[in-house]
Short mmCIF file of C-alpha atoms in Angstrom, two decimals:
data_model
loop_
_atom_site.label_atom_id
_atom_site.label_comp_id
_atom_site.label_asym_id
_atom_site.label_seq_id
_atom_site.Cartn_x
_atom_site.Cartn_y
_atom_site.Cartn_z
CA MET P 1 -49.64 -10.15 0.83
CA ALA P 2 -50.27 -9.21 -2.80
CA LEU P 3 -48.03 -6.67 -4.46
CA HIS P 4 -49.42 -4.42 -7.17
CA THR P 5 -47.03 -3.10 -9.79
CA SER P 6 -46.96 -0.70 -12.70
CA LEU P 7 -44.32 0.01 -15.32
CA SER P 8 -43.80 2.88 -17.72
CA HIS P 9 -40.91 3.57 -20.05
CA ALA P 10 -39.91 6.26 -22.52
CA ASP P 11 -36.69 7.22 -24.26
CA GLY P 12 -34.46 4.84 -22.30
CA VAL P 13 -35.90 5.60 -18.85
CA ALA P 14 -38.25 3.36 -16.87
CA ALA P 15 -40.54 4.16 -13.96
CA PHE P 16 -41.70 1.30 -11.75
CA ALA P 17 -44.25 1.49 -8.93
CA VAL P 18 -44.86 -1.17 -6.28
CA CYS P 19 -47.70 -1.02 -3.76
CA ALA P 20 -49.01 -3.52 -1.20
CA MET P 21 -52.10 -1.41 -0.38
CA GLY P 22 -53.89 -1.80 -3.72
CA PRO P 23 -53.69 -1.11 -7.44
CA VAL P 24 -51.12 1.42 -8.59
CA GLY P 25 -50.36 3.04 -11.93
CA ILE P 26 -47.40 5.12 -13.10
CA ASP P 27 -46.59 6.98 -16.29
CA ILE P 28 -43.47 8.86 -17.40
CA GLU P 29 -42.85 10.88 -20.54
CA PRO P 30 -39.99 13.10 -21.69
CA SER P 31 -40.97 16.73 -21.10
CA LEU P 32 -39.96 17.51 -24.69
CA ARG P 33 -42.97 15.45 -25.81
CA ALA P 34 -45.24 18.30 -24.69
CA SER P 35 -44.82 20.00 -28.06
CA GLU P 36 -46.41 16.95 -29.78
CA LEU P 37 -49.57 16.86 -27.69
CA PRO P 38 -51.67 19.87 -28.79
CA GLN P 39 -52.66 17.91 -31.90
CA VAL P 40 -54.28 15.20 -29.74
CA SER P 41 -55.91 17.43 -27.12
CA THR P 42 -59.42 16.47 -28.32
CA SER P 43 -58.57 12.84 -27.52
CA VAL P 44 -57.20 13.66 -24.06
CA CYS P 45 -59.31 16.43 -22.53
CA HIS P 46 -62.69 16.15 -20.89
CA ALA P 47 -64.79 19.23 -21.73
CA ILE P 48 -64.03 20.71 -18.29
CA GLU P 49 -60.28 20.25 -18.81
CA ALA P 50 -60.41 21.68 -22.34
CA SER P 51 -62.10 24.77 -20.92
CA GLN P 52 -59.48 25.12 -18.15
CA LEU P 53 -56.60 24.81 -20.62
CA ALA P 54 -58.12 27.06 -23.28
CA GLY P 55 -56.79 30.31 -21.79
CA LEU P 56 -53.19 29.12 -21.44
CA ARG P 57 -50.47 30.25 -23.83
CA GLU P 58 -47.65 28.15 -25.17
CA PRO P 59 -45.50 26.57 -23.83
CA LEU P 60 -47.57 26.37 -20.62
CA TYR P 61 -50.55 24.92 -22.53
CA SER P 62 -48.47 22.01 -23.86
CA ARG P 63 -46.80 21.34 -20.48
CA GLU P 64 -50.17 21.23 -18.71
CA LEU P 65 -51.57 18.94 -21.42
CA LEU P 66 -48.63 16.55 -20.97
CA ALA P 67 -49.18 16.57 -17.19
CA LEU P 68 -52.85 15.74 -17.79
CA TRP P 69 -51.84 12.90 -20.15
CA VAL P 70 -49.52 11.24 -17.60
CA ARG P 71 -52.14 11.52 -14.83
CA LYS P 72 -54.76 9.89 -17.04
CA GLU P 73 -52.38 7.13 -18.17
CA ALA P 74 -51.43 6.44 -14.54
CA LEU P 75 -55.12 6.10 -13.58
CA LEU P 76 -55.87 3.79 -16.51
CA LYS P 77 -52.87 1.64 -15.58
CA ALA P 78 -54.09 1.42 -11.97
CA GLU P 79 -57.42 0.25 -13.34
CA GLY P 80 -55.58 -2.39 -15.34
CA ILE P 81 -57.16 -1.39 -18.65
CA GLY P 82 -54.59 0.82 -20.37
CA LEU P 83 -56.17 2.94 -23.09
CA GLU P 84 -59.43 0.90 -23.24
CA ARG P 85 -61.28 3.76 -21.52
CA GLU P 86 -61.49 7.05 -23.40
CA MET P 87 -59.40 9.76 -21.72
CA THR P 88 -62.12 12.31 -22.53
CA ALA P 89 -64.56 10.41 -20.28
CA PHE P 90 -63.08 11.59 -16.98
CA VAL P 91 -61.40 14.54 -15.28
CA ALA P 92 -57.94 13.92 -13.79
CA ALA P 93 -56.79 16.91 -11.76
CA ASP P 94 -53.52 16.76 -9.82
CA GLY P 95 -54.37 15.59 -6.29
CA ALA P 96 -57.81 14.28 -7.29
CA VAL P 97 -59.14 11.21 -5.50
CA LEU P 98 -60.94 8.96 -7.97
CA PRO P 99 -62.59 5.55 -7.77
CA LEU P 100 -61.24 2.73 -9.90
CA THR P 101 -64.02 1.87 -12.32
CA ALA P 102 -62.69 -1.21 -14.10
CA SER P 103 -63.87 -4.66 -13.05
CA THR P 104 -60.19 -5.64 -12.65
CA ALA P 105 -60.01 -3.28 -9.67
CA ASP P 106 -62.20 -5.58 -7.52
CA ASN P 107 -62.87 -4.14 -4.08
CA ALA P 108 -60.07 -1.60 -4.45
CA GLY P 109 -60.48 1.75 -2.75
CA PRO P 110 -60.02 5.05 -4.53
CA VAL P 111 -56.66 6.32 -5.74
CA ARG P 112 -55.05 9.74 -5.56
CA LEU P 113 -53.47 11.19 -8.69
CA SER P 114 -50.12 12.81 -7.95
CA MET P 115 -47.58 14.49 -10.16
CA LEU P 116 -44.05 13.36 -9.38
CA GLU P 117 -41.24 15.88 -8.99
CA ILE P 118 -38.47 14.25 -10.98
CA GLY P 119 -36.74 17.15 -12.69
CA ALA P 120 -37.33 19.25 -15.77
CA ARG P 121 -36.47 16.53 -18.31
CA TRP P 122 -39.33 14.21 -17.34
CA THR P 123 -43.04 14.47 -16.60
CA ALA P 124 -44.51 11.69 -14.47
CA ALA P 125 -47.55 10.87 -12.36
CA VAL P 126 -48.73 8.07 -10.13
CA ALA P 127 -52.20 6.82 -9.21
CA ALA P 128 -51.92 5.14 -5.81
CA PRO P 129 -54.21 4.27 -2.90
CA VAL P 130 -55.12 7.39 -0.96
CA ASP P 131 -53.11 6.39 2.13
CA ALA P 132 -50.02 5.22 0.22
CA VAL P 133 -46.74 6.96 0.98
CA ILE P 134 -44.79 7.99 -2.11
CA GLU P 135 -41.03 7.63 -1.79
CA GLY P 136 -38.39 6.76 -4.30
CA VAL P 137 -35.00 5.82 -5.64
CA TRP P 138 -33.32 6.59 -8.96
CA LEU P 139 -31.30 3.65 -10.18
CA ARG P 140 -28.59 4.24 -12.78
CA PRO P 141 -25.71 2.18 -14.06
CA VAL P 142 -22.24 3.43 -13.16
CA GLY P 143 -19.15 1.45 -14.10
CA GLY P 144 -20.93 -1.90 -14.35
CA ARG P 145 -22.93 -1.56 -11.12
CA VAL P 146 -26.24 0.06 -10.18
CA VAL P 147 -26.15 3.17 -8.02
CA ALA P 148 -29.22 4.30 -6.05
CA GLU P 149 -30.06 7.98 -5.65
CA PRO P 150 -33.05 9.69 -3.99
CA ALA P 151 -36.18 9.74 -6.20
CA LEU P 152 -39.75 8.43 -5.98
CA TYR P 153 -41.62 5.16 -5.48
CA VAL P 154 -44.92 4.07 -3.94
CA SER P 155 -44.99 1.99 -0.79
#
């Protein structure tokens, strides 16, 4: 059985996804990064997404743009191509089911984009096979050992 993995890290935190059902991608960013993203919106948003975001006021606009960014990064990681594909070339709504278009995703079924509920400090998303169950564990060092707490992972 082949295991598919994805890794993302930012500001001292790492997110790791493992899936036996097919390609998986994960992305995590600090929520504070939202304030940096409006300057790059033309590099992130498909025309449809730009139109949907246009009526939002700050700080909601920036938070939604960051959520869009992590969904798109997760999809590109599942495809195995990183930022080779322009983010403006596709729409990545939360809950969307999308095909993997890269040749590295041989015979893989579609993936579902899902935002992960991991608290206000972080914004994260996963692209996983449609039938994958998302569960998780937070791992953190405490007194020289690793302690597991409820969180999210893909199985």
